[in-house]
Coordinates of C-alpha atoms in Angstrom, one line a residue:
V89 CA 9.6 33.9 37.1
A90 CA 7.4 30.8 37.3
N91 CA 4.9 29.3 39.7
L92 CA 5.2 26.3 41.8
K93 CA 2.1 24.3 43.3
G94 CA 2.9 22.7 46.6
T95 CA 1.0 20.6 49.2
I96 CA 1.8 20.3 52.8
K97 CA 0.3 16.7 53.4
L98 CA -1.6 15.5 56.5
D99 CA 1.6 14.6 58.4
G100 CA 3.1 18.0 57.8
V101 CA -0.1 19.7 58.9
Q102 CA -0.4 17.5 62.1
L103 CA 3.3 18.0 63.0
G104 CA 2.8 21.9 62.8
L105 CA 5.1 22.4 59.9
V106 CA 2.9 24.7 57.8
G107 CA 4.4 28.0 59.0
E108 CA 8.1 26.6 58.9
I109 CA 7.7 25.4 55.3
I110 CA 6.1 28.7 54.2
K111 CA 9.0 30.5 55.8
L112 CA 11.6 28.6 54.1
F113 CA 10.0 29.2 50.6
K114 CA 9.6 32.8 51.5
Q115 CA 13.2 33.1 52.5
K116 CA 14.3 31.7 49.2
G117 CA 12.4 34.4 47.3
S118 CA 9.1 32.7 46.7
R119 CA 6.1 35.0 46.9
P120 CA 2.8 33.3 48.0
M121 CA -0.1 33.7 45.6
A122 CA -2.7 31.4 47.1
M123 CA -3.1 29.0 50.1
N124 CA -6.0 26.8 51.2
F125 CA -6.6 24.3 53.9
L126 CA -9.0 21.7 53.0
R127 CA -10.0 18.0 52.9
A128 CA -9.9 16.9 49.3
S129 CA -12.2 14.4 47.9
E130 CA -10.9 11.0 46.6
E131 CA -11.9 12.0 43.1
H132 CA -9.9 15.2 43.4
L133 CA -7.0 13.4 44.7
K134 CA -7.2 10.8 42.0
Q135 CA -7.1 13.6 39.3
H136 CA -4.1 15.2 41.2
C137 CA -2.2 11.8 41.3
I138 CA -3.3 10.5 38.0
D139 CA 0.3 9.9 36.8
L140 CA 0.8 7.5 39.8
K141 CA -2.5 5.5 39.1
D142 CA -0.6 2.3 37.8
H143 CA 1.6 2.0 40.9
P144 CA 0.6 -0.4 43.7
F145 CA 0.6 2.3 46.3
F146 CA -1.9 4.5 44.5
P147 CA -5.0 3.4 46.4
G148 CA -3.4 3.7 49.8
L149 CA -2.0 7.2 48.8
V150 CA -5.4 8.5 47.9
K151 CA -7.0 7.1 50.9
Y152 CA -4.3 8.7 53.2
M153 CA -4.5 12.1 51.5
N154 CA -8.3 12.0 51.9
S155 CA -8.2 11.1 55.5
G156 CA -7.6 14.6 56.9
L157 CA -6.6 18.3 56.3
I158 CA -4.0 19.3 53.7
M159 CA -2.7 22.7 52.7
V160 CA -2.3 23.5 49.0
M161 CA -0.5 26.5 47.9
V162 CA 0.9 28.4 45.0
G163 CA 4.2 30.3 45.1
E164 CA 5.9 32.5 42.4
G165 CA 9.6 33.1 42.1
L166 CA 12.6 32.8 39.8
N167 CA 13.3 29.2 39.2
V168 CA 10.9 28.3 42.0
V169 CA 10.1 24.8 40.7
K170 CA 13.7 23.9 40.5
T171 CA 14.5 25.6 43.8
G172 CA 11.5 24.1 45.5
R173 CA 12.5 20.6 44.5
V174 CA 15.9 21.0 46.0
M175 CA 14.5 22.4 49.2
L176 CA 12.0 19.4 49.5
G177 CA 14.7 16.9 49.2
E178 CA 14.3 13.3 47.8
T179 CA 10.9 11.5 47.8
N180 CA 12.4 9.1 50.4
P181 CA 13.4 11.1 53.3
G182 CA 16.1 8.6 54.1
D183 CA 17.8 9.7 50.9
S184 CA 17.4 13.4 51.6
K185 CA 20.2 15.6 52.8
R186 CA 20.2 17.5 56.0
G187 CA 18.9 21.0 55.4
T188 CA 16.1 19.8 53.2
I189 CA 12.4 19.7 54.4
R190 CA 12.2 15.9 54.1
G191 CA 15.8 15.4 55.4
D192 CA 15.1 17.5 58.5
F193 CA 11.4 16.7 59.2
C194 CA 10.4 13.3 57.7
I195 CA 11.3 9.7 58.2
Q196 CA 9.3 7.5 55.8
V197 CA 8.2 7.8 52.1
G198 CA 4.5 7.5 52.8
R199 CA 4.7 10.3 55.3
N200 CA 7.1 12.7 53.6
S201 CA 5.1 15.7 54.5
T202 CA 5.1 17.6 51.1
H203 CA 4.5 17.6 47.5
G204 CA 5.9 20.1 45.0
S205 CA 5.5 20.4 41.3
D206 CA 8.3 18.7 39.2
S207 CA 8.0 20.9 36.2
V208 CA 6.6 24.3 35.3
K209 CA 4.1 22.3 33.0
S210 CA 2.9 20.1 35.8
A211 CA 2.8 23.3 38.2
D212 CA 0.4 24.9 35.7
K213 CA -1.8 21.8 35.5
E214 CA -1.9 21.4 39.3
I215 CA -2.6 25.0 40.0
S216 CA -5.5 24.8 37.7
L217 CA -6.8 21.7 39.4
W218 CA -6.7 23.3 42.9
F219 CA -7.4 27.0 42.3
K220 CA -9.6 29.1 40.1
P221 CA -7.8 31.9 38.4
E222 CA -9.5 34.6 40.5
E223 CA -8.0 33.0 43.7
L224 CA -4.4 33.7 42.5
V225 CA -3.4 37.0 44.1
D226 CA -0.9 38.9 41.8
Y227 CA 1.0 41.6 43.5
K228 CA 4.5 43.0 43.8
S229 CA 6.2 42.7 47.2
C230 CA 7.8 45.8 48.5
A231 CA 11.0 43.7 49.0
H232 CA 11.1 42.6 45.3
D233 CA 13.8 45.0 44.2
W234 CA 15.9 44.0 47.2
V235 CA 15.7 40.3 46.1
Y236 CA 15.8 40.4 42.4
E237 CA 18.0 42.4 40.0

C-alpha cells in the first residue's frame, strides 16, 4: 500500500470534475486521506514544479496554476501511484485513451486538469510539501476487507 499525491488543476475545478475524479479513484480502491481547496502561492508552486524549472513553459505553468482555485489530495491504496498514472492518461490529452481522465475530459496539454505523482518517492516529497503530517487522516474503511485480500 502506498500514497499518491494528486492535484485537480484550475480547469478541472472550473469544469466541475472534482467529484467525478475522486469517485473514479475511490472506485479503484484508493482511500482518501487528505483534501484541500486552495490558491497556491507562486513560491509554493515553483517548489512543487521544481523539476520542470528549465523548460520554457515553466513560468506560464506557475502563473496559470497561481491564477485560481486548485484541489490537492492524498489517496492511499495498493499500487495507487501506478494505477493513478494509468487512470490519468498521457500528459497530452490528445495521446490519451478513451476511459482515462485526460482522454475523456481534456483537450490541451496546458489544460489537462490533473497532476499525479509519478513515483512513490515523488509522492512522499509532494505530500510533505502540501500537507502537515497531522492533516493526513489514517483510518480503515469498513469496505477494506471487501476490496483487498
